[in-house]
Amino acid sequence: MIEGLELRHHTAEQAAGHIDRLVELYLMVYADGGEFHSEDRYRRQLAGHMQRDGWDLVTATVDGELVGYIYGFPLPAETRWWAGIHEPIPAGFTDEDGKRTFAISELMVAPDWRRRGIAKSLHDELLAGRTQERATLLAEPDNTPAQAAYLSWGWQKVTKLRPGWEHAPTYDVLMKDVSRNNGEQGSPPSYWLG
């Protein structure tokens, strides 16, 4: 563990005063990300996501410096999260009720702080104690370090999805069983893969 590393959960209300710091780190991480990773689009995304019931942010700081964060929220019944999903998928795969799936929207660590276990610490802290059955996230197929990390943390690729945001890339859809929350890696339930 990094000396001085502090992980802290924030509700949307608690995070409201830290938006500029969150955006600043996002822009540093995605400096070469093109139009999709623009400040304006990310501020709109963040504002929309923070309105979701159960939104949870975990920040990582070292001596007060924001070095990384992760956030997500349970998918409501009327979610647009699955819009743009590639077929085929198992029947009922995208059915949501607000309690079935926790979606991780962002996980990032400042470039100078990578490969020190911060991303894994953030990931584990956010998912610890979840009451949902499963978690999902979208990963860029060519982001080899992130893909390798997710697979080593027990995530499984299921299909692809292209969100409705303008200039959005096509992502890999990853799923993880969090119903046990015991940290063990295992095979995904059969209905994930058909």
PDB file of C-alpha atoms in Angstrom:
ATOM      1  CA  MET A   1       0.000   0.000   0.000  1.00  0.00           C
ATOM      2  CA  ILE A   2       1.205   3.505  -0.801  1.00  0.00           C
ATOM      3  CA  GLU A   3       2.082   5.552   2.252  1.00  0.00           C
ATOM      4  CA  GLY A   4      -0.488   8.281   2.758  1.00  0.00           C
ATOM      5  CA  LEU A   5      -3.030   6.789   0.319  1.00  0.00           C
ATOM      6  CA  GLU A   6      -6.570   7.562   1.416  1.00  0.00           C
ATOM      7  CA  LEU A   7      -9.693   6.086  -0.183  1.00  0.00           C
ATOM      8  CA  ARG A   8     -12.944   7.883   0.510  1.00  0.00           C
ATOM      9  CA  HIS A   9     -16.556   7.375  -0.572  1.00  0.00           C
ATOM     10  CA  HIS A  10     -18.606  10.401  -1.650  1.00  0.00           C
ATOM     11  CA  THR A  11     -22.286  10.797  -2.372  1.00  0.00           C
ATOM     12  CA  ALA A  12     -23.305  13.129  -5.191  1.00  0.00           C
ATOM     13  CA  GLU A  13     -23.940  15.890  -2.670  1.00  0.00           C
ATOM     14  CA  GLN A  14     -20.506  15.420  -1.096  1.00  0.00           C
ATOM     15  CA  ALA A  15     -18.807  15.320  -4.512  1.00  0.00           C
ATOM     16  CA  ALA A  16     -20.463  18.481  -5.836  1.00  0.00           C
ATOM     17  CA  GLY A  17     -17.650  20.707  -4.584  1.00  0.00           C
ATOM     18  CA  HIS A  18     -14.995  18.538  -6.247  1.00  0.00           C
ATOM     19  CA  ILE A  19     -16.281  18.503  -9.840  1.00  0.00           C
ATOM     20  CA  ASP A  20     -13.467  20.652 -11.217  1.00  0.00           C
ATOM     21  CA  ARG A  21     -10.826  18.337  -9.701  1.00  0.00           C
ATOM     22  CA  LEU A  22     -12.597  15.277 -11.147  1.00  0.00           C
ATOM     23  CA  VAL A  23     -12.783  16.884 -14.585  1.00  0.00           C
ATOM     24  CA  GLU A  24      -9.151  18.022 -14.422  1.00  0.00           C
ATOM     25  CA  LEU A  25      -7.971  14.468 -13.762  1.00  0.00           C
ATOM     26  CA  TYR A  26     -10.239  13.119 -16.511  1.00  0.00           C
ATOM     27  CA  LEU A  27      -8.751  15.561 -19.027  1.00  0.00           C
ATOM     28  CA  MET A  28      -5.225  14.588 -17.952  1.00  0.00           C
ATOM     29  CA  VAL A  29      -5.968  10.877 -18.373  1.00  0.00           C
ATOM     30  CA  TYR A  30      -7.706  11.360 -21.739  1.00  0.00           C
ATOM     31  CA  ALA A  31      -5.459  14.125 -23.099  1.00  0.00           C
ATOM     32  CA  ASP A  32      -5.321  12.433 -26.511  1.00  0.00           C
ATOM     33  CA  GLY A  33      -8.903  11.186 -26.459  1.00  0.00           C
ATOM     34  CA  GLY A  34     -10.418  13.265 -29.256  1.00  0.00           C
ATOM     35  CA  GLU A  35     -13.858  14.866 -29.290  1.00  0.00           C
ATOM     36  CA  PHE A  36     -15.546  12.120 -27.297  1.00  0.00           C
ATOM     37  CA  HIS A  37     -13.317  12.884 -24.312  1.00  0.00           C
ATOM     38  CA  SER A  38     -13.992  16.632 -24.349  1.00  0.00           C
ATOM     39  CA  GLU A  39     -14.476  18.615 -21.167  1.00  0.00           C
ATOM     40  CA  ASP A  40     -18.021  19.672 -22.110  1.00  0.00           C
ATOM     41  CA  ARG A  41     -19.195  16.109 -22.830  1.00  0.00           C
ATOM     42  CA  TYR A  42     -17.636  14.751 -19.649  1.00  0.00           C
ATOM     43  CA  ARG A  43     -19.161  17.480 -17.488  1.00  0.00           C
ATOM     44  CA  ARG A  44     -22.594  16.610 -18.953  1.00  0.00           C
ATOM     45  CA  GLN A  45     -21.991  12.890 -18.394  1.00  0.00           C
ATOM     46  CA  LEU A  46     -20.866  13.428 -14.821  1.00  0.00           C
ATOM     47  CA  ALA A  47     -23.807  15.716 -14.019  1.00  0.00           C
ATOM     48  CA  GLY A  48     -26.269  13.187 -15.430  1.00  0.00           C
ATOM     49  CA  HIS A  49     -24.717  10.237 -13.629  1.00  0.00           C
ATOM     50  CA  MET A  50     -24.584  12.053 -10.292  1.00  0.00           C
ATOM     51  CA  GLN A  51     -28.380  12.308 -10.362  1.00  0.00           C
ATOM     52  CA  ARG A  52     -28.726   8.507 -10.323  1.00  0.00           C
ATOM     53  CA  ASP A  53     -29.994   6.894  -7.149  1.00  0.00           C
ATOM     54  CA  GLY A  54     -27.147   5.129  -5.387  1.00  0.00           C
ATOM     55  CA  TRP A  55     -24.373   6.999  -7.250  1.00  0.00           C
ATOM     56  CA  ASP A  56     -21.108   6.364  -5.418  1.00  0.00           C
ATOM     57  CA  LEU A  57     -17.689   7.946  -5.950  1.00  0.00           C
ATOM     58  CA  VAL A  58     -14.491   6.659  -4.366  1.00  0.00           C
ATOM     59  CA  THR A  59     -11.498   8.990  -4.534  1.00  0.00           C
ATOM     60  CA  ALA A  60      -7.853   8.147  -3.958  1.00  0.00           C
ATOM     61  CA  THR A  61      -5.717  10.929  -2.531  1.00  0.00           C
ATOM     62  CA  VAL A  62      -2.125  11.092  -1.364  1.00  0.00           C
ATOM     63  CA  ASP A  63      -1.377  14.002   0.942  1.00  0.00           C
ATOM     64  CA  GLY A  64      -4.487  15.774  -0.349  1.00  0.00           C
ATOM     65  CA  GLU A  65      -3.629  15.294  -4.042  1.00  0.00           C
ATOM     66  CA  LEU A  66      -6.311  13.554  -6.108  1.00  0.00           C
ATOM     67  CA  VAL A  67      -4.501  10.658  -7.796  1.00  0.00           C
ATOM     68  CA  GLY A  68      -7.454   8.585  -8.968  1.00  0.00           C
ATOM     69  CA  TYR A  69     -11.150   7.843  -8.698  1.00  0.00           C
ATOM     70  CA  ILE A  70     -13.902   5.462  -9.628  1.00  0.00           C
ATOM     71  CA  TYR A  71     -17.648   5.904  -9.708  1.00  0.00           C
ATOM     72  CA  GLY A  72     -20.772   4.020 -10.556  1.00  0.00           C
ATOM     73  CA  PHE A  73     -24.440   3.489  -9.793  1.00  0.00           C
ATOM     74  CA  PRO A  74     -27.148   0.814  -9.861  1.00  0.00           C
ATOM     75  CA  LEU A  75     -28.904   0.581 -13.220  1.00  0.00           C
ATOM     76  CA  PRO A  76     -32.562   1.618 -12.931  1.00  0.00           C
ATOM     77  CA  ALA A  77     -35.375  -0.182 -14.733  1.00  0.00           C
ATOM     78  CA  GLU A  78     -35.572   2.570 -17.370  1.00  0.00           C
ATOM     79  CA  THR A  79     -31.805   2.665 -18.002  1.00  0.00           C
ATOM     80  CA  ARG A  80     -30.302   3.643 -21.348  1.00  0.00           C
ATOM     81  CA  TRP A  81     -27.032   1.935 -20.363  1.00  0.00           C
ATOM     82  CA  TRP A  82     -27.660  -1.016 -22.681  1.00  0.00           C
ATOM     83  CA  ALA A  83     -28.661   1.086 -25.719  1.00  0.00           C
ATOM     84  CA  GLY A  84     -26.329   0.186 -28.574  1.00  0.00           C
ATOM     85  CA  ILE A  85     -25.533  -3.329 -27.319  1.00  0.00           C
ATOM     86  CA  HIS A  86     -24.465  -5.809 -29.987  1.00  0.00           C
ATOM     87  CA  GLU A  87     -26.513  -8.955 -30.511  1.00  0.00           C
ATOM     88  CA  PRO A  88     -26.737 -11.792 -29.825  1.00  0.00           C
ATOM     89  CA  ILE A  89     -27.210 -11.612 -26.083  1.00  0.00           C
ATOM     90  CA  PRO A  90     -29.089 -13.985 -23.799  1.00  0.00           C
ATOM     91  CA  ALA A  91     -32.789 -13.313 -23.243  1.00  0.00           C
ATOM     92  CA  GLY A  92     -33.259 -10.960 -20.295  1.00  0.00           C
ATOM     93  CA  PHE A  93     -29.608  -9.897 -20.244  1.00  0.00           C
ATOM     94  CA  THR A  94     -30.485  -6.173 -20.317  1.00  0.00           C
ATOM     95  CA  ASP A  95     -33.481  -6.375 -17.966  1.00  0.00           C
ATOM     96  CA  GLU A  96     -32.936  -4.084 -14.991  1.00  0.00           C
ATOM     97  CA  ASP A  97     -34.875  -3.280 -11.837  1.00  0.00           C
ATOM     98  CA  GLY A  98     -32.559  -0.942  -9.931  1.00  0.00           C
ATOM     99  CA  LYS A  99     -31.172  -3.819  -7.862  1.00  0.00           C
ATOM    100  CA  ARG A 100     -29.695  -6.258 -10.387  1.00  0.00           C
ATOM    101  CA  THR A 101     -26.658  -4.491 -11.872  1.00  0.00           C
ATOM    102  CA  PHE A 102     -24.124  -1.969 -10.609  1.00  0.00           C
ATOM    103  CA  ALA A 103     -22.507  -0.037 -13.476  1.00  0.00           C
ATOM    104  CA  ILE A 104     -18.980   1.310 -13.158  1.00  0.00           C
ATOM    105  CA  SER A 105     -18.765   4.343 -15.385  1.00  0.00           C
ATOM    106  CA  GLU A 106     -15.238   5.628 -14.758  1.00  0.00           C
ATOM    107  CA  LEU A 107     -12.030   4.316 -13.226  1.00  0.00           C
ATOM    108  CA  MET A 108      -8.903   6.403 -13.668  1.00  0.00           C
ATOM    109  CA  VAL A 109      -5.524   6.978 -12.093  1.00  0.00           C
ATOM    110  CA  ALA A 110      -3.190   9.885 -12.834  1.00  0.00           C
ATOM    111  CA  PRO A 111      -0.354   8.815 -15.158  1.00  0.00           C
ATOM    112  CA  ASP A 112       2.378   9.406 -12.559  1.00  0.00           C
ATOM    113  CA  TRP A 113       0.584   7.167 -10.049  1.00  0.00           C
ATOM    114  CA  ARG A 114      -0.147   4.130 -12.218  1.00  0.00           C
ATOM    115  CA  ARG A 115       1.097   0.581 -11.627  1.00  0.00           C
ATOM    116  CA  ARG A 116       1.074   0.985  -7.851  1.00  0.00           C
ATOM    117  CA  GLY A 117      -2.169  -0.854  -7.106  1.00  0.00           C
ATOM    118  CA  ILE A 118      -4.345   2.263  -6.826  1.00  0.00           C
ATOM    119  CA  ALA A 119      -6.802   1.201  -9.543  1.00  0.00           C
ATOM    120  CA  LYS A 120      -7.302  -2.206  -7.887  1.00  0.00           C
ATOM    121  CA  SER A 121      -7.774  -0.561  -4.491  1.00  0.00           C
ATOM    122  CA  LEU A 122     -10.387   1.815  -5.914  1.00  0.00           C
ATOM    123  CA  HIS A 123     -12.129  -1.041  -7.742  1.00  0.00           C
ATOM    124  CA  ASP A 124     -12.273  -3.259  -4.661  1.00  0.00           C
ATOM    125  CA  GLU A 125     -13.441  -0.424  -2.408  1.00  0.00           C
ATOM    126  CA  LEU A 126     -16.307   0.537  -4.734  1.00  0.00           C
ATOM    127  CA  LEU A 127     -17.513  -3.048  -5.164  1.00  0.00           C
ATOM    128  CA  ALA A 128     -17.117  -4.120  -1.530  1.00  0.00           C
ATOM    129  CA  GLY A 129     -20.459  -4.765   0.110  1.00  0.00           C
ATOM    130  CA  ARG A 130     -22.541  -4.272  -3.034  1.00  0.00           C
ATOM    131  CA  THR A 131     -25.989  -5.788  -2.812  1.00  0.00           C
ATOM    132  CA  GLN A 132     -26.377  -6.160  -6.576  1.00  0.00           C
ATOM    133  CA  GLU A 133     -26.043  -9.525  -8.315  1.00  0.00           C
ATOM    134  CA  ARG A 134     -23.584  -8.330 -10.940  1.00  0.00           C
ATOM    135  CA  ALA A 135     -21.489  -5.377 -12.045  1.00  0.00           C
ATOM    136  CA  THR A 136     -20.774  -4.116 -15.532  1.00  0.00           C
ATOM    137  CA  LEU A 137     -18.356  -1.737 -17.174  1.00  0.00           C
ATOM    138  CA  LEU A 138     -17.348  -0.716 -20.679  1.00  0.00           C
ATOM    139  CA  ALA A 139     -13.698  -1.003 -21.705  1.00  0.00           C
ATOM    140  CA  GLU A 140     -11.981   0.226 -24.840  1.00  0.00           C
ATOM    141  CA  PRO A 141     -10.829  -2.878 -26.761  1.00  0.00           C
ATOM    142  CA  ASP A 142      -7.391  -1.403 -27.511  1.00  0.00           C
ATOM    143  CA  ASN A 143      -6.661  -0.387 -23.909  1.00  0.00           C
ATOM    144  CA  THR A 144      -4.516  -3.446 -23.245  1.00  0.00           C
ATOM    145  CA  PRO A 145      -3.410  -2.548 -19.675  1.00  0.00           C
ATOM    146  CA  ALA A 146      -7.002  -1.924 -18.550  1.00  0.00           C
ATOM    147  CA  GLN A 147      -8.277  -5.059 -20.272  1.00  0.00           C
ATOM    148  CA  ALA A 148      -5.572  -7.191 -18.635  1.00  0.00           C
ATOM    149  CA  ALA A 149      -6.325  -5.682 -15.220  1.00  0.00           C
ATOM    150  CA  TYR A 150     -10.068  -6.271 -15.483  1.00  0.00           C
ATOM    151  CA  LEU A 151      -9.617  -9.881 -16.574  1.00  0.00           C
ATOM    152  CA  SER A 152      -7.202 -10.490 -13.690  1.00  0.00           C
ATOM    153  CA  TRP A 153      -9.802  -9.021 -11.297  1.00  0.00           C
ATOM    154  CA  GLY A 154     -12.418 -11.561 -12.393  1.00  0.00           C
ATOM    155  CA  TRP A 155     -14.280  -9.664 -15.109  1.00  0.00           C
ATOM    156  CA  GLN A 156     -15.542 -11.470 -18.219  1.00  0.00           C
ATOM    157  CA  LYS A 157     -16.058 -10.052 -21.726  1.00  0.00           C
ATOM    158  CA  VAL A 158     -19.614 -10.650 -22.906  1.00  0.00           C
ATOM    159  CA  THR A 159     -20.263  -8.570 -26.032  1.00  0.00           C
ATOM    160  CA  LYS A 160     -19.744  -5.072 -27.463  1.00  0.00           C
ATOM    161  CA  LEU A 161     -21.685  -1.835 -27.129  1.00  0.00           C
ATOM    162  CA  ARG A 162     -21.575   1.575 -28.798  1.00  0.00           C
ATOM    163  CA  PRO A 163     -23.185   4.255 -26.574  1.00  0.00           C
ATOM    164  CA  GLY A 164     -25.451   6.894 -28.053  1.00  0.00           C
ATOM    165  CA  TRP A 165     -23.058   9.748 -27.238  1.00  0.00           C
ATOM    166  CA  GLU A 166     -21.752  11.581 -30.300  1.00  0.00           C
ATOM    167  CA  HIS A 167     -18.267  10.344 -31.345  1.00  0.00           C
ATOM    168  CA  ALA A 168     -18.518   7.422 -28.898  1.00  0.00           C
ATOM    169  CA  PRO A 169     -16.262   4.440 -29.598  1.00  0.00           C
ATOM    170  CA  THR A 170     -17.389   0.822 -29.530  1.00  0.00           C
ATOM    171  CA  TYR A 171     -16.565  -0.770 -26.175  1.00  0.00           C
ATOM    172  CA  ASP A 172     -16.238  -4.276 -24.834  1.00  0.00           C
ATOM    173  CA  VAL A 173     -18.975  -5.050 -22.296  1.00  0.00           C
ATOM    174  CA  LEU A 174     -17.492  -6.690 -19.212  1.00  0.00           C
ATOM    175  CA  MET A 175     -19.430  -8.341 -16.399  1.00  0.00           C
ATOM    176  CA  LYS A 176     -18.519  -9.513 -12.911  1.00  0.00           C
ATOM    177  CA  ASP A 177     -20.464 -11.536 -10.362  1.00  0.00           C
ATOM    178  CA  VAL A 178     -20.594  -9.430  -7.194  1.00  0.00           C
ATOM    179  CA  SER A 179     -23.380 -11.293  -5.421  1.00  0.00           C
ATOM    180  CA  ARG A 180     -20.847 -13.054  -3.173  1.00  0.00           C
ATOM    181  CA  ASN A 181     -18.439 -10.108  -2.830  1.00  0.00           C
ATOM    182  CA  ASN A 182     -15.763 -12.477  -1.638  1.00  0.00           C
ATOM    183  CA  GLY A 183     -13.050 -11.469  -4.083  1.00  0.00           C
ATOM    184  CA  GLU A 184     -12.817 -14.908  -5.666  1.00  0.00           C
ATOM    185  CA  GLN A 185     -12.580 -15.241  -9.399  1.00  0.00           C
ATOM    186  CA  GLY A 186     -15.071 -17.565 -10.980  1.00  0.00           C
ATOM    187  CA  SER A 187     -16.964 -18.301 -14.122  1.00  0.00           C
ATOM    188  CA  PRO A 188     -19.827 -15.988 -15.024  1.00  0.00           C
ATOM    189  CA  PRO A 189     -23.341 -17.319 -14.677  1.00  0.00           C
ATOM    190  CA  SER A 190     -24.371 -19.169 -17.835  1.00  0.00           C
ATOM    191  CA  TYR A 191     -27.126 -16.679 -18.690  1.00  0.00           C
ATOM    192  CA  TRP A 192     -24.483 -13.982 -19.260  1.00  0.00           C
ATOM    193  CA  LEU A 193     -23.072 -15.809 -22.221  1.00  0.00           C
ATOM    194  CA  GLY A 194     -26.154 -17.577 -23.581  1.00  0.00           C
TER     195      GLY A 194
END
